[in-house]
Coordinates of C-alpha atoms and ligand atoms in Angstrom, one line a residue:
M1 CA 0.0 0.0 0.0
I2 CA 1.3 3.4 -0.9
I3 CA 0.6 6.1 1.8
K4 CA -0.5 9.3 0.2
R5 CA 0.6 12.2 2.3
P6 CA -0.2 15.9 1.9
P7 CA 2.9 18.0 1.4
D8 CA 3.8 18.9 5.0
I9 CA 6.8 21.1 4.6
K10 CA 6.8 24.1 6.9
A11 CA 8.2 27.4 5.8
S12 CA 10.8 27.0 8.6
E13 CA 12.1 23.9 7.0
I14 CA 12.8 25.3 3.6
T15 CA 16.5 26.0 3.5
D16 CA 17.2 29.5 2.6
K17 CA 20.2 30.8 0.6
S18 CA 22.4 31.5 3.6
L19 CA 22.1 27.9 4.8
Y20 CA 22.8 26.7 1.3
L21 CA 26.0 28.9 1.3
R22 CA 26.9 27.5 4.7
R23 CA 26.8 24.0 3.2
R24 CA 29.3 25.1 0.6
E25 CA 31.5 26.4 3.4
F26 CA 31.1 23.2 5.2
L27 CA 32.2 21.2 2.2
R28 CA 35.1 23.5 1.6
D29 CA 36.2 23.3 5.3
T30 CA 36.2 19.5 5.2
A31 CA 37.6 19.5 1.6
L32 CA 40.5 17.6 0.0
A33 CA 43.2 19.6 1.8
G34 CA 43.1 17.3 4.8
L35 CA 42.1 14.0 3.3
A36 CA 43.5 12.1 6.2
V37 CA 42.3 8.8 5.0
A38 CA 45.7 7.8 3.6
G39 CA 45.6 6.0 0.3
L40 CA 41.8 5.8 0.0
G41 CA 41.4 8.8 -2.3
A42 CA 43.8 7.3 -4.8
S43 CA 42.0 4.0 -5.2
A44 CA 41.7 3.0 -8.9
R45 CA 38.1 2.6 -9.9
A46 CA 35.9 2.3 -13.0
V47 CA 32.9 4.1 -11.5
A48 CA 33.1 7.8 -11.0
G49 CA 32.5 8.9 -7.4
T50 CA 30.7 12.0 -6.3
G51 CA 34.0 13.9 -6.6
E52 CA 33.4 15.7 -3.3
K53 CA 36.2 14.6 -1.0
L54 CA 35.7 14.8 2.7
G55 CA 38.7 16.1 4.6
N56 CA 39.7 16.0 8.3
V57 CA 38.6 12.4 8.5
K58 CA 40.2 10.6 11.4
K59 CA 40.7 6.9 11.3
S60 CA 38.7 5.2 14.1
L61 CA 40.1 2.6 16.4
L62 CA 36.7 0.9 16.1
S63 CA 37.3 -0.1 12.5
S64 CA 37.4 -3.9 11.9
P65 CA 41.1 -4.7 11.5
G66 CA 42.6 -7.0 8.8
E67 CA 39.7 -6.9 6.3
E68 CA 40.2 -6.4 2.6
L69 CA 38.0 -3.5 1.4
T70 CA 35.3 -4.2 -1.1
P71 CA 36.0 -2.2 -4.3
Y72 CA 34.2 1.2 -4.6
E73 CA 32.6 0.0 -7.8
D74 CA 30.9 -2.9 -6.1
I75 CA 29.8 -0.8 -3.1
T76 CA 28.2 1.7 -5.4
T77 CA 26.6 -0.5 -8.1
Y78 CA 25.3 -3.4 -6.2
N79 CA 22.7 -1.8 -3.9
N80 CA 19.4 -2.2 -2.2
F81 CA 17.5 1.1 -2.3
Y82 CA 13.9 0.2 -3.3
E83 CA 13.0 3.9 -3.7
F84 CA 15.1 3.6 -7.0
G85 CA 14.0 0.1 -8.0
T86 CA 14.2 -3.4 -6.8
N87 CA 17.2 -4.7 -8.8
K88 CA 20.7 -4.3 -7.5
E89 CA 21.8 -2.1 -10.4
D90 CA 18.7 0.1 -10.2
P91 CA 19.8 2.6 -7.5
A92 CA 23.0 3.5 -9.4
A93 CA 21.1 3.8 -12.7
N94 CA 18.0 5.7 -11.4
S95 CA 19.2 8.0 -8.6
G96 CA 20.9 10.6 -10.8
K97 CA 18.0 13.1 -10.4
F98 CA 17.9 12.8 -6.7
K99 CA 18.9 16.1 -4.9
P100 CA 20.6 15.4 -1.6
Q101 CA 21.1 19.1 -0.9
P102 CA 19.9 21.3 0.6
W103 CA 18.8 18.8 3.3
N104 CA 17.0 19.1 6.7
V105 CA 16.5 16.6 9.5
R106 CA 13.6 17.0 11.8
V107 CA 14.1 15.8 15.4
G108 CA 11.1 15.2 17.6
G109 CA 9.4 13.0 20.1
E110 CA 10.6 12.4 23.7
C111 CA 13.4 14.9 23.9
N112 CA 14.0 18.5 25.2
K113 CA 15.4 19.9 22.0
P114 CA 13.2 19.0 19.1
G115 CA 13.6 21.0 15.9
S116 CA 14.5 21.1 12.3
Y117 CA 18.2 21.2 11.5
A118 CA 20.0 21.9 8.3
L119 CA 22.3 18.9 7.7
E120 CA 25.4 21.0 8.3
D121 CA 24.2 22.0 11.7
F122 CA 23.2 18.4 12.4
I123 CA 26.7 17.1 11.5
K124 CA 29.1 19.9 12.1
P125 CA 29.8 19.8 15.8
H126 CA 31.2 16.2 15.4
A127 CA 34.5 15.1 14.1
L128 CA 34.3 12.9 11.0
E129 CA 35.7 9.4 11.4
E130 CA 36.5 6.6 9.0
R131 CA 35.0 3.3 10.1
I132 CA 35.8 0.2 8.2
Y133 CA 32.9 -2.2 8.9
R134 CA 31.9 -5.7 7.7
M135 CA 28.3 -5.4 6.4
R136 CA 26.1 -8.4 6.1
C137 CA 22.9 -8.4 4.0
V138 CA 19.9 -10.6 4.9
E139 CA 20.3 -12.0 1.4
A140 CA 23.5 -13.8 2.6
W141 CA 26.1 -11.6 0.9
S142 CA 28.6 -9.3 2.6
M143 CA 31.0 -6.4 1.9
V144 CA 33.6 -4.4 3.8
I145 CA 33.0 -0.7 3.6
P146 CA 35.1 2.2 4.6
W147 CA 32.3 4.5 5.8
V148 CA 32.8 8.1 6.8
G149 CA 30.6 9.2 9.6
I150 CA 29.9 10.2 13.2
P151 CA 28.7 8.2 16.2
L152 CA 24.9 8.3 16.3
G153 CA 25.0 8.5 20.1
D154 CA 27.0 11.7 20.1
V155 CA 24.4 13.3 17.8
L156 CA 21.4 12.1 19.8
K157 CA 22.7 13.3 23.1
R158 CA 22.6 16.9 21.8
F159 CA 18.8 16.7 21.6
E160 CA 18.5 15.6 25.2
P161 CA 16.3 12.6 25.1
N162 CA 14.1 12.4 28.2
G163 CA 13.2 9.4 30.4
N164 CA 10.4 8.2 28.2
A165 CA 12.8 7.8 25.2
K166 CA 13.2 4.0 24.9
Y167 CA 13.6 3.8 21.1
V168 CA 14.7 6.0 18.1
A169 CA 12.6 5.9 14.9
F170 CA 14.0 7.0 11.5
T171 CA 12.2 8.0 8.4
T172 CA 13.5 8.2 4.8
V173 CA 12.6 11.2 2.6
M174 CA 9.4 10.9 0.5
R175 CA 10.0 12.2 -3.0
P176 CA 8.2 10.2 -5.7
N177 CA 9.2 12.7 -8.3
E178 CA 12.9 12.0 -7.8
M179 CA 12.5 8.4 -6.5
P180 CA 10.7 6.3 -9.2
G181 CA 10.4 3.3 -6.9
Q182 CA 8.1 5.3 -4.6
R183 CA 5.5 5.4 -7.4
R184 CA 5.1 1.7 -7.0
A185 CA 3.7 -0.2 -3.9
V186 CA 6.7 -2.5 -3.4
L187 CA 7.0 -1.4 0.2
E188 CA 4.9 0.9 2.3
W189 CA 6.4 4.4 1.9
P190 CA 8.2 6.2 3.4
Y191 CA 10.8 3.6 4.5
V192 CA 11.0 3.6 8.3
E193 CA 13.4 1.9 10.7
G194 CA 14.1 2.0 14.4
L195 CA 16.6 1.0 17.1
R196 CA 16.3 0.5 20.9
M197 CA 17.9 3.4 22.7
D198 CA 20.9 1.4 23.9
E199 CA 21.5 0.1 20.4
A200 CA 21.3 3.7 19.1
M201 CA 23.8 4.9 21.7
H202 CA 26.2 2.1 21.2
P203 CA 29.6 3.4 20.0
L204 CA 29.6 1.1 16.9
T205 CA 26.4 2.7 15.6
I206 CA 27.1 5.6 13.2
L207 CA 25.4 8.0 10.8
S208 CA 27.3 8.0 7.6
I209 CA 27.7 10.9 5.2
G210 CA 30.5 9.3 3.0
L211 CA 32.5 6.3 1.9
Y212 CA 36.0 5.9 0.5
G213 CA 36.7 9.4 1.7
E214 CA 34.0 11.0 -0.5
V215 CA 30.5 12.3 0.0
L216 CA 28.0 9.5 -0.1
P217 CA 26.7 8.7 -3.6
N218 CA 22.9 8.9 -4.0
Q219 CA 22.6 5.1 -4.3
N220 CA 24.2 4.5 -0.9
G221 CA 21.8 6.8 0.9
A222 CA 22.9 10.4 0.4
P223 CA 23.2 12.6 2.3
L224 CA 22.8 10.8 5.6
R225 CA 22.2 7.1 6.4
L226 CA 22.4 4.8 9.4
V227 CA 25.1 2.1 9.7
V228 CA 24.7 -0.7 12.4
P229 CA 27.4 -3.3 11.6
W230 CA 26.0 -6.1 13.8
K231 CA 22.6 -6.1 12.1
Y232 CA 21.4 -7.1 8.7
G233 CA 21.9 -4.3 6.1
F234 CA 18.2 -3.4 5.9
K235 CA 18.5 -1.7 9.3
G236 CA 20.7 0.9 7.6
I237 CA 18.0 3.3 6.6
K238 CA 19.0 5.8 3.8
S239 CA 18.4 9.4 3.1
I240 CA 17.1 10.2 6.6
V241 CA 14.8 13.2 7.1
K242 CA 13.3 12.5 10.5
V243 CA 14.6 11.2 13.8
E244 CA 12.1 10.7 16.6
F245 CA 12.5 9.5 20.2
T246 CA 9.6 7.2 21.2
S247 CA 8.4 5.3 24.2
R248 CA 7.1 2.4 22.1
Q249 CA 8.9 0.1 19.7
P250 CA 8.5 1.9 16.3
P251 CA 7.4 0.1 13.1
T252 CA 10.0 -0.9 10.6
A253 CA 9.6 -1.1 6.8
W254 CA 10.5 -4.8 6.3
N255 CA 8.6 -5.9 9.3
I256 CA 5.5 -4.1 8.0
S257 CA 6.1 -5.8 4.6
N258 CA 6.6 -9.3 6.0
S259 CA 6.7 -9.8 9.7
R260 CA 7.3 -13.5 9.5
E261 CA 10.6 -12.9 7.7
Y262 CA 11.9 -9.7 9.2
G263 CA 11.8 -8.8 12.9
F264 CA 12.6 -5.6 14.7
Y265 CA 16.0 -6.7 16.0
S266 CA 17.4 -8.1 12.8
N267 CA 20.7 -9.1 14.5
V268 CA 23.0 -11.1 12.3
N269 CA 22.5 -14.6 13.7
P270 CA 23.6 -17.7 11.8
Q271 CA 21.5 -19.8 14.1
V272 CA 18.2 -18.3 13.0
D273 CA 17.5 -19.2 9.4
H274 CA 15.5 -16.8 7.2
P275 CA 12.2 -18.8 6.5
R276 CA 13.3 -19.3 2.9
W277 CA 17.1 -19.8 3.2
S278 CA 20.0 -20.5 5.7
Q279 CA 21.8 -17.6 7.4
G280 CA 24.8 -19.9 8.2
K281 CA 27.0 -18.7 5.4
E282 CA 27.6 -15.7 3.3
R283 CA 29.3 -14.7 0.1
R284 CA 31.7 -11.9 0.4
I285 CA 31.2 -9.9 -2.8
G286 CA 34.3 -10.5 -4.9
E287 CA 35.0 -14.0 -3.4
F288 CA 34.0 -17.3 -4.9
L289 CA 33.8 -19.6 -1.8
K290 CA 31.2 -18.9 0.9
R291 CA 32.4 -18.1 4.4
K292 CA 30.7 -18.9 7.7
T293 CA 28.6 -16.1 9.1
L294 CA 29.6 -15.0 12.6
M295 CA 27.2 -14.2 15.5
F296 CA 26.4 -10.5 15.4
N297 CA 28.5 -10.3 12.2
G298 CA 31.6 -10.8 14.3
Y299 CA 30.9 -7.9 16.7
A300 CA 29.7 -10.2 19.5
D301 CA 32.4 -9.1 22.0
Q302 CA 31.1 -5.5 21.7
V303 CA 27.3 -6.0 21.5
A304 CA 26.3 -9.4 22.9
S305 CA 25.7 -7.8 26.3
L306 CA 22.9 -5.7 24.9
Y307 CA 20.8 -8.8 24.4
A308 CA 21.7 -10.7 27.6
G309 CA 18.7 -12.7 28.7
M310 CA 16.8 -12.2 25.5
D311 CA 15.6 -15.2 23.4
L312 CA 17.2 -14.4 20.1
Q313 CA 15.1 -17.1 18.3
K314 CA 12.0 -15.2 19.2
N315 CA 13.5 -11.7 18.9
Y316 CA 14.8 -12.2 15.4
Ligands
MTE401 N1 16.9 2.4 3.0 C1 15.9 2.8 2.2 N2 15.3 4.0 2.4 N3 15.3 2.0 1.3 C2 15.8 0.7 1.1 O1 15.3 0.0 0.2 N4 17.4 -1.0 1.7 C3 18.1 -1.5 2.9 C4 19.1 -0.5 3.5 N5 18.5 0.8 3.6 C5 16.9 0.3 1.9 C6 17.4 1.2 2.8 C7 18.8 -2.8 2.6 S1 17.8 -4.1 2.2 C8 20.2 -2.9 2.5 S2 21.0 -4.4 2.4 C9 21.0 -1.7 2.7 O2 20.3 -0.5 2.7 C10 22.0 -1.6 1.5 O3 22.9 -0.5 1.6 P1 23.9 -0.3 0.4 O4 23.2 -0.3 -0.9 O5 24.6 1.0 0.7 O6 24.9 -1.4 0.5

């Protein structure tokens, strides 16, 4: 079912020229000069990137060591972003008209500082980090991606969530004119996702604005998307326009679409098969032989305690 919504853009949310110019400044400030992600900018590739380099990016100690990076070309041409079509090559082919700037994020719900923030203001107080993460899709393939982003928890704290805030809900932009997939009822639009508050505040959870040292390409969720490395990739909601603190578990797009196959938690768990296939193994894109899938995608040491005492067969 497609949800038809009236246009609900308030005048206060339309980014004026001065904000637009500030974004240019922001990009200039973080520009090539300080591309601290040694070696990444020079990687040979067949696919053109966004061309906008992100500077002053610090390497994070929370990166997964010893992993070979998936080539830029694979990360940006083998995508799931149903707003641009359901085939893997559709997002790269169909997202050219999408305009990720100017961009606003609305923050609301159970917090003391709700508001509408230009992306620059939302991001700027935080230092950009490069986080190399293993990513595991529910379709049993995986990649290793050098994200550029900021810890979600640091961002959320600024809005002062109150004692009723138990979850965080995220919403993707609704723009059927620019997102041809939204004109078809393949999912209920807009795409929504959510995390429990402690998952959202966990240091491994980031908001990404780039990869391989460059501004995120549209097909990967420009200008702002979620990355939660111990959960199946569909938790990583793209092109976020709304963040809401809630007291109740929020709905999630794939759970609405098929609750038997996709739960709220969506933790990578090789012991819980997808109803139609095993989750025991995965194919790393670019490799021939399958490898064993690790509990919590290999991040168990850091995150298993979040789920102590929970039945992870039931809470899939
Ligand atoms: N976010 C939105 N808005 N729409 C989507 O269709 N697909 C999800 C997730 N985020 C999706 C989304 C799925 S199924 C996956 S596997 C990841 O994005 C893929 O991210 P990537 O294409 O950057 O690898």
